[in-house]
Amino acid sequence: MSKPGTFMRRATLCCALLEILWHSVQGLNVCMSGSATSCEECILIHPSCAWCAQEDFGRARCDVIQNLQNRECKTPFIEFPNSQTSVLESQPLSSKGSGPTQNEVIQIMPQKISLSLRPGDQTSFQVQVRQVEDYPVDLYYLMDLSLSMKDDLVTIRNLGTKLTQEMSRLTSNFRLGFGAFVDKNISPFSYTAPKYQTNPCNAYKLFPKCVPSFGFRHVLSLTDKVDRFNQEVQKQMVSRNRDAPEGGFDAIVQAAVCKEKIGWRKEAFHLLVFATDDVPHLALDGKLGGLVHPNDGQCHLDDNEYSASTKMDYPSLGLLGEKLAENNIYLIFAVTRRLYVIYKNFTALIPGTTVEILDMDSKNIIQLIVNAYNSIRSKVELTVWDQPEDIGVSFTATCQDGQPLPGLRKCSDLKIGDTVSFVVNVEARGCPLRRASQSFTIKPVGFKDRLEVAVDYLCDCGCTGATQTNSSACSSIGTFTCGTCSCEPGYLGSHCECQEGESGDQHFSACREAEGKRMCSGRGECSCNQCLCYESEFGKVYGSFCECDDFSCARHKGVLCAGHGECHCGECKCHASYIGDNCNCSTETSTCVAADGQLCSGRGRCVCGSCQCTEPGAFGDTCEKCPTCPDACGTKRECIECRLFNSGRLADNQTYTEDSAGVLCQYKTENDCVMKFTYSEHANGKSILTALKEPECGGGPDAFMVLLAVVGSILMVGIILLAAWKLAITVHDRRAFAHFQNARSRARYEMASNPLYKQPASSDVVEEDFSMYDKPYNGGLH
């Protein structure tokens, strides 16, 4: 059975050989273009180059193996170091973390590896990681006890009991500790006047009594005694500082590095909960108080108080992350909503940290801790420690779906007990000056488990051990090594047969690359059929005809080969993870991963470590912004229809995976049914869709009943309007009649008593006959 990474190493070598052979067909052989004068120089040119140490073989000793064999170089004389991987320790992964029979819990495999690396060559090996079930948990609760947190202190009086009950569902081995912080007790961070020394809340009407200010106080070491935790918390009182920021990062460093006093167990999962309602002080803020000494990251707890609080500056984010990683501590920022964005930015700079939103009175602290713990345990991320400068390391992750993800070193959406694997590619970019063995460490963030990697460099040839001084093969005036002569000063030639300064046409024939070309390419002088290349202030000039140098390659922003490759005879030989004519293009994809785990948010492609957005309207570093893109629910509608109804454009072309978490989506189908589903994205870019229930569909309406309903509605509206009109008219008439009656009753005189009216007088003198007026009118005058 082949060793881990053997296949990939052979594949890489095969590709390199094909590359060399292709260049050879085109007239460029990278092995011969370097014109190496020694075996060591040859193997440094390219991983595919070999050296023939056979005597009287000729000048072109550095070539690919196939060419050397075709030119009858015997196999025992061919020097071709191969990179190798040896597994030194590989104990199997554990399945459970706690129990009386459990000895050493193993969560990474293998544990020790030895690499023999040839410069420019790559080798690879596989690493497996598993988060075991029922792993012991140590949780240290670090609380801000400034005055603004007084309500929160009341809320967590019985935190220990409730938290232990919740964590018992996740592990049978849980311990809890407590610490508190305020700020440095010096001006301008705290009140330093004498009247505030014992009571910083003096004369503060809203809260007149509080304890003196302090930097960090370790209250309770990690323990499984829940009652003890509750008792210590109930004893605590708030203090008061002067400015808004707190000294919490001082406290985090002390809680991380004072391992014995805090009580961190080596075999436990370390959680540090940091609860606050304000921003922290950072490095250089201490200069405002005259603190010029940088934080040294050491433990300074005397009588459980941080004794260097008023002597050293606040820690930097870099120091904070380093100490947390060294001690395998996961940091949980529990902060109020207005601070979420600030601390979220901190998590990007400090590996192994998460941020959760804390209610104003910390009522949700238990659920917050449980959620953060589950989130942490759902992902695995590898880091590299003490990586040598001339060693390149890259990763390919294979998560639960089994698909390799080049450039990624993290897997998400895992369940406890899941096993994930990573292929680690390692390349030696050159040979260290001292040729000493080096080492580095690969470890998952927050794990105590680690993989130790020892590295040896294959920079020497085996034939060097048979070196002969004053050899007869070198006219007794040179040293014979690996088939070539290293002549004494003043002598030249393949066998040291010439002296410098000798002239003659017979000594110039081999100094021209081709007829008509300049002798020694114009960058050297010919002596005894050998080109002696001139020195250059820009670098080295070399080659059989001085045709090569190490400074004429393409540059990027003024840097030769962008600083990610070596210049060989005018061509950049890129280090691992870089390609391009000037080696400025990175093949790493981790910088292209968006917050949702997708490469370029699924809207572009990763080119040279940067996202090139292909979706119209998409922009941002990871193409995460796209106002004109369809919403997430709309883009996955067709897939849901396909899987549930086997209809739509995507029928028989998509897969469907169930998941219980995601964005809630709903829409109406063509049959007016309401479809509900959730949508989320996996780290590898695949969509996870879950139908919550069958579509809600109603029966078709009855046309006759609809007609009756419409007619009835019209009639009902008409009747209502008519009744309203009749009622209005009636009310109006009654009001007018009442007004008339009221006016009549107010009249002061009757017609009979009117003083202006007189009875007509009668006379007996003249009597006329008016009977004629009693007859009907017949329409004419007579």
PDB file of C-alpha atoms in Angstrom, residues 512-693:
ATOM      1  CA  ARG A 512      29.725  30.263 -29.451  1.00  0.00           C
ATOM      2  CA  GLU A 513      26.131  29.087 -29.043  1.00  0.00           C
ATOM      3  CA  ALA A 514      25.678  29.025 -32.836  1.00  0.00           C
ATOM      4  CA  GLU A 515      27.455  30.212 -35.954  1.00  0.00           C
ATOM      5  CA  GLY A 516      27.161  33.966 -36.197  1.00  0.00           C
ATOM      6  CA  LYS A 517      26.386  34.433 -32.509  1.00  0.00           C
ATOM      7  CA  ARG A 518      28.596  36.543 -30.301  1.00  0.00           C
ATOM      8  CA  MET A 519      31.277  34.744 -28.337  1.00  0.00           C
ATOM      9  CA  CYS A 520      30.021  33.964 -24.830  1.00  0.00           C
ATOM     10  CA  SER A 521      26.888  35.956 -25.718  1.00  0.00           C
ATOM     11  CA  GLY A 522      28.863  39.128 -25.270  1.00  0.00           C
ATOM     12  CA  ARG A 523      28.756  38.680 -21.502  1.00  0.00           C
ATOM     13  CA  GLY A 524      31.988  36.800 -20.936  1.00  0.00           C
ATOM     14  CA  GLU A 525      35.357  35.841 -22.393  1.00  0.00           C
ATOM     15  CA  CYS A 526      36.453  32.541 -23.871  1.00  0.00           C
ATOM     16  CA  SER A 527      39.350  30.700 -22.354  1.00  0.00           C
ATOM     17  CA  CYS A 528      40.282  27.145 -23.235  1.00  0.00           C
ATOM     18  CA  ASN A 529      36.920  26.377 -24.815  1.00  0.00           C
ATOM     19  CA  GLN A 530      35.125  27.671 -21.750  1.00  0.00           C
ATOM     20  CA  CYS A 531      33.193  30.888 -21.233  1.00  0.00           C
ATOM     21  CA  LEU A 532      34.200  32.870 -18.183  1.00  0.00           C
ATOM     22  CA  CYS A 533      31.125  35.007 -17.502  1.00  0.00           C
ATOM     23  CA  TYR A 534      31.484  38.592 -16.359  1.00  0.00           C
ATOM     24  CA  GLU A 535      30.209  39.621 -12.987  1.00  0.00           C
ATOM     25  CA  SER A 536      27.111  41.821 -12.877  1.00  0.00           C
ATOM     26  CA  GLU A 537      25.864  44.156 -10.205  1.00  0.00           C
ATOM     27  CA  PHE A 538      22.311  42.944 -10.906  1.00  0.00           C
ATOM     28  CA  GLY A 539      22.921  39.255 -10.199  1.00  0.00           C
ATOM     29  CA  LYS A 540      24.545  36.126 -11.544  1.00  0.00           C
ATOM     30  CA  VAL A 541      25.424  35.520 -15.217  1.00  0.00           C
ATOM     31  CA  TYR A 542      25.899  31.869 -16.054  1.00  0.00           C
ATOM     32  CA  GLY A 543      25.517  29.183 -18.722  1.00  0.00           C
ATOM     33  CA  SER A 544      27.841  27.448 -21.163  1.00  0.00           C
ATOM     34  CA  PHE A 545      27.701  30.557 -23.338  1.00  0.00           C
ATOM     35  CA  CYS A 546      26.860  33.088 -20.560  1.00  0.00           C
ATOM     36  CA  GLU A 547      23.366  33.155 -22.049  1.00  0.00           C
ATOM     37  CA  CYS A 548      21.535  32.988 -18.708  1.00  0.00           C
ATOM     38  CA  ASP A 549      21.126  35.182 -15.681  1.00  0.00           C
ATOM     39  CA  ASP A 550      18.932  35.383 -12.593  1.00  0.00           C
ATOM     40  CA  PHE A 551      17.720  38.981 -12.993  1.00  0.00           C
ATOM     41  CA  SER A 552      16.107  39.259 -16.445  1.00  0.00           C
ATOM     42  CA  CYS A 553      12.724  37.709 -15.543  1.00  0.00           C
ATOM     43  CA  ALA A 554       9.374  39.429 -15.541  1.00  0.00           C
ATOM     44  CA  ARG A 555       8.585  41.645 -12.584  1.00  0.00           C
ATOM     45  CA  HIS A 556       5.394  42.585 -10.760  1.00  0.00           C
ATOM     46  CA  LYS A 557       5.275  46.040  -9.181  1.00  0.00           C
ATOM     47  CA  GLY A 558       9.042  46.174  -9.481  1.00  0.00           C
ATOM     48  CA  VAL A 559       9.597  42.876  -7.665  1.00  0.00           C
ATOM     49  CA  LEU A 560      11.327  40.050  -9.532  1.00  0.00           C
ATOM     50  CA  CYS A 561       8.871  37.200 -10.091  1.00  0.00           C
ATOM     51  CA  ALA A 562       6.534  39.067  -7.691  1.00  0.00           C
ATOM     52  CA  GLY A 563       8.601  37.683  -4.820  1.00  0.00           C
ATOM     53  CA  HIS A 564       6.864  34.318  -5.287  1.00  0.00           C
ATOM     54  CA  GLY A 565       9.347  32.581  -7.545  1.00  0.00           C
ATOM     55  CA  GLU A 566      12.969  32.199  -8.625  1.00  0.00           C
ATOM     56  CA  CYS A 567      14.480  33.533 -11.822  1.00  0.00           C
ATOM     57  CA  HIS A 568      16.190  30.857 -13.925  1.00  0.00           C
ATOM     58  CA  CYS A 569      17.639  31.885 -17.280  1.00  0.00           C
ATOM     59  CA  GLY A 570      15.029  34.555 -17.949  1.00  0.00           C
ATOM     60  CA  GLU A 571      12.050  32.485 -16.798  1.00  0.00           C
ATOM     61  CA  CYS A 572      10.241  32.652 -13.455  1.00  0.00           C
ATOM     62  CA  LYS A 573       9.946  29.334 -11.619  1.00  0.00           C
ATOM     63  CA  CYS A 574       6.999  29.959  -9.325  1.00  0.00           C
ATOM     64  CA  HIS A 575       6.680  28.678  -5.801  1.00  0.00           C
ATOM     65  CA  ALA A 576       3.783  26.471  -4.763  1.00  0.00           C
ATOM     66  CA  SER A 577       0.354  28.099  -4.998  1.00  0.00           C
ATOM     67  CA  TYR A 578       1.503  30.692  -7.567  1.00  0.00           C
ATOM     68  CA  ILE A 579       1.353  30.749 -11.349  1.00  0.00           C
ATOM     69  CA  GLY A 580       1.831  33.228 -14.195  1.00  0.00           C
ATOM     70  CA  ASP A 581       4.723  34.663 -16.149  1.00  0.00           C
ATOM     71  CA  ASN A 582       5.718  36.812 -13.183  1.00  0.00           C
ATOM     72  CA  CYS A 583       4.273  34.528 -10.451  1.00  0.00           C
ATOM     73  CA  ASN A 584       1.802  37.173  -9.319  1.00  0.00           C
ATOM     74  CA  CYS A 585      -1.244  34.925  -9.604  1.00  0.00           C
ATOM     75  CA  SER A 586      -2.131  32.984  -6.460  1.00  0.00           C
ATOM     76  CA  THR A 587      -4.021  29.705  -6.766  1.00  0.00           C
ATOM     77  CA  GLU A 588      -5.335  30.010  -3.218  1.00  0.00           C
ATOM     78  CA  THR A 589      -9.120  30.392  -3.055  1.00  0.00           C
ATOM     79  CA  SER A 590      -9.544  31.121   0.650  1.00  0.00           C
ATOM     80  CA  THR A 591      -9.550  34.866  -0.032  1.00  0.00           C
ATOM     81  CA  CYS A 592     -12.497  34.384  -2.389  1.00  0.00           C
ATOM     82  CA  VAL A 593     -14.745  32.616   0.109  1.00  0.00           C
ATOM     83  CA  ALA A 594     -17.733  34.774   1.038  1.00  0.00           C
ATOM     84  CA  ALA A 595     -19.438  34.922   4.421  1.00  0.00           C
ATOM     85  CA  ASP A 596     -21.952  32.311   3.256  1.00  0.00           C
ATOM     86  CA  GLY A 597     -19.161  29.836   2.467  1.00  0.00           C
ATOM     87  CA  GLN A 598     -19.462  30.071  -1.324  1.00  0.00           C
ATOM     88  CA  LEU A 599     -16.654  30.989  -3.683  1.00  0.00           C
ATOM     89  CA  CYS A 600     -17.361  34.561  -4.803  1.00  0.00           C
ATOM     90  CA  SER A 601     -20.904  34.220  -3.399  1.00  0.00           C
ATOM     91  CA  GLY A 602     -21.760  32.002  -6.353  1.00  0.00           C
ATOM     92  CA  ARG A 603     -21.678  35.069  -8.628  1.00  0.00           C
ATOM     93  CA  GLY A 604     -18.172  34.924 -10.027  1.00  0.00           C
ATOM     94  CA  ARG A 605     -14.918  33.018 -10.284  1.00  0.00           C
ATOM     95  CA  CYS A 606     -11.748  33.191  -8.243  1.00  0.00           C
ATOM     96  CA  VAL A 607      -8.794  34.384 -10.335  1.00  0.00           C
ATOM     97  CA  CYS A 608      -5.393  34.980  -8.783  1.00  0.00           C
ATOM     98  CA  GLY A 609      -6.881  35.083  -5.283  1.00  0.00           C
ATOM     99  CA  SER A 610      -9.502  37.700  -6.190  1.00  0.00           C
ATOM    100  CA  CYS A 611     -13.117  37.420  -7.251  1.00  0.00           C
ATOM    101  CA  GLN A 612     -14.102  38.358 -10.786  1.00  0.00           C
ATOM    102  CA  CYS A 613     -17.866  38.838 -10.705  1.00  0.00           C
ATOM    103  CA  THR A 614     -19.694  37.308 -13.659  1.00  0.00           C
ATOM    104  CA  GLU A 615     -23.258  37.935 -12.483  1.00  0.00           C
ATOM    105  CA  PRO A 616     -24.508  41.241 -13.953  1.00  0.00           C
ATOM    106  CA  GLY A 617     -24.829  43.815 -11.192  1.00  0.00           C
ATOM    107  CA  ALA A 618     -22.703  41.901  -8.662  1.00  0.00           C
ATOM    108  CA  PHE A 619     -19.833  43.657  -6.893  1.00  0.00           C
ATOM    109  CA  GLY A 620     -17.799  43.555  -3.687  1.00  0.00           C
ATOM    110  CA  ASP A 621     -14.624  41.720  -2.670  1.00  0.00           C
ATOM    111  CA  THR A 622     -16.491  38.398  -2.823  1.00  0.00           C
ATOM    112  CA  CYS A 623     -19.313  39.496  -5.179  1.00  0.00           C
ATOM    113  CA  GLU A 624     -21.549  39.523  -2.134  1.00  0.00           C
ATOM    114  CA  LYS A 625     -23.432  42.646  -3.189  1.00  0.00           C
ATOM    115  CA  CYS A 626     -25.927  42.386  -6.015  1.00  0.00           C
ATOM    116  CA  PRO A 627     -29.011  44.642  -5.869  1.00  0.00           C
ATOM    117  CA  THR A 628     -30.244  43.460  -9.267  1.00  0.00           C
ATOM    118  CA  CYS A 629     -29.782  39.718  -8.660  1.00  0.00           C
ATOM    119  CA  PRO A 630     -32.836  37.532  -8.049  1.00  0.00           C
ATOM    120  CA  ASP A 631     -33.529  36.891  -4.409  1.00  0.00           C
ATOM    121  CA  ALA A 632     -32.457  33.613  -2.841  1.00  0.00           C
ATOM    122  CA  CYS A 633     -35.984  32.262  -2.666  1.00  0.00           C
ATOM    123  CA  GLY A 634     -36.750  33.037  -6.294  1.00  0.00           C
ATOM    124  CA  THR A 635     -33.617  31.374  -7.617  1.00  0.00           C
ATOM    125  CA  LYS A 636     -34.451  28.064  -5.889  1.00  0.00           C
ATOM    126  CA  ARG A 637     -38.171  27.925  -6.758  1.00  0.00           C
ATOM    127  CA  GLU A 638     -37.631  25.805  -9.855  1.00  0.00           C
ATOM    128  CA  CYS A 639     -35.578  23.249  -7.924  1.00  0.00           C
ATOM    129  CA  ILE A 640     -38.349  22.798  -5.356  1.00  0.00           C
ATOM    130  CA  GLU A 641     -40.965  22.351  -8.074  1.00  0.00           C
ATOM    131  CA  CYS A 642     -38.729  19.854  -9.792  1.00  0.00           C
ATOM    132  CA  ARG A 643     -38.258  17.663  -6.726  1.00  0.00           C
ATOM    133  CA  LEU A 644     -41.830  17.813  -5.431  1.00  0.00           C
ATOM    134  CA  PHE A 645     -43.801  17.824  -8.657  1.00  0.00           C
ATOM    135  CA  ASN A 646     -41.182  16.609 -11.192  1.00  0.00           C
ATOM    136  CA  SER A 647     -42.089  19.642 -13.240  1.00  0.00           C
ATOM    137  CA  GLY A 648     -40.479  22.832 -14.377  1.00  0.00           C
ATOM    138  CA  ARG A 649     -37.301  23.575 -16.321  1.00  0.00           C
ATOM    139  CA  LEU A 650     -35.039  21.662 -13.915  1.00  0.00           C
ATOM    140  CA  ALA A 651     -36.929  18.376 -13.830  1.00  0.00           C
ATOM    141  CA  ASP A 652     -34.618  15.327 -13.600  1.00  0.00           C
ATOM    142  CA  ASN A 653     -31.543  17.572 -13.476  1.00  0.00           C
ATOM    143  CA  GLN A 654     -31.181  18.574  -9.810  1.00  0.00           C
ATOM    144  CA  THR A 655     -30.487  16.973  -6.467  1.00  0.00           C
ATOM    145  CA  TYR A 656     -32.285  17.680  -3.226  1.00  0.00           C
ATOM    146  CA  THR A 657     -30.812  17.632   0.258  1.00  0.00           C
ATOM    147  CA  GLU A 658     -32.767  18.073   3.444  1.00  0.00           C
ATOM    148  CA  ASP A 659     -31.690  20.554   6.068  1.00  0.00           C
ATOM    149  CA  SER A 660     -33.528  22.011   9.023  1.00  0.00           C
ATOM    150  CA  ALA A 661     -31.981  25.485   8.993  1.00  0.00           C
ATOM    151  CA  GLY A 662     -32.114  28.272   6.454  1.00  0.00           C
ATOM    152  CA  VAL A 663     -34.072  31.222   5.122  1.00  0.00           C
ATOM    153  CA  LEU A 664     -37.851  30.742   5.071  1.00  0.00           C
ATOM    154  CA  CYS A 665     -39.276  31.108   1.570  1.00  0.00           C
ATOM    155  CA  GLN A 666     -42.806  30.850   0.184  1.00  0.00           C
ATOM    156  CA  TYR A 667     -44.492  31.421  -3.156  1.00  0.00           C
ATOM    157  CA  LYS A 668     -47.651  30.534  -5.121  1.00  0.00           C
ATOM    158  CA  THR A 669     -47.553  27.803  -7.733  1.00  0.00           C
ATOM    159  CA  GLU A 670     -49.376  27.859 -11.044  1.00  0.00           C
ATOM    160  CA  ASN A 671     -52.318  26.115  -9.337  1.00  0.00           C
ATOM    161  CA  ASP A 672     -52.513  28.849  -6.673  1.00  0.00           C
ATOM    162  CA  CYS A 673     -50.995  26.529  -4.089  1.00  0.00           C
ATOM    163  CA  VAL A 674     -48.769  28.054  -1.381  1.00  0.00           C
ATOM    164  CA  MET A 675     -45.346  26.341  -1.245  1.00  0.00           C
ATOM    165  CA  LYS A 676     -43.053  26.846   1.795  1.00  0.00           C
ATOM    166  CA  PHE A 677     -39.383  25.823   2.037  1.00  0.00           C
ATOM    167  CA  THR A 678     -36.075  26.787   3.673  1.00  0.00           C
ATOM    168  CA  TYR A 679     -32.907  27.656   1.788  1.00  0.00           C
ATOM    169  CA  SER A 680     -29.270  27.737   2.920  1.00  0.00           C
ATOM    170  CA  GLU A 681     -25.833  27.341   1.374  1.00  0.00           C
ATOM    171  CA  HIS A 682     -23.193  24.714   2.157  1.00  0.00           C
ATOM    172  CA  ALA A 683     -19.535  25.718   2.448  1.00  0.00           C
ATOM    173  CA  ASN A 684     -18.795  24.032  -0.885  1.00  0.00           C
ATOM    174  CA  GLY A 685     -21.351  26.246  -2.655  1.00  0.00           C
ATOM    175  CA  LYS A 686     -24.161  23.695  -2.937  1.00  0.00           C
ATOM    176  CA  SER A 687     -27.702  24.713  -2.075  1.00  0.00           C
ATOM    177  CA  ILE A 688     -29.578  23.006   0.743  1.00  0.00           C
ATOM    178  CA  LEU A 689     -33.360  23.100   0.292  1.00  0.00           C
ATOM    179  CA  THR A 690     -35.957  21.711   2.679  1.00  0.00           C
ATOM    180  CA  ALA A 691     -39.691  21.612   1.993  1.00  0.00           C
ATOM    181  CA  LEU A 692     -41.498  22.320   5.267  1.00  0.00           C
ATOM    182  CA  LYS A 693     -44.833  20.708   4.262  1.00  0.00           C
TER     183      LYS A 693
END
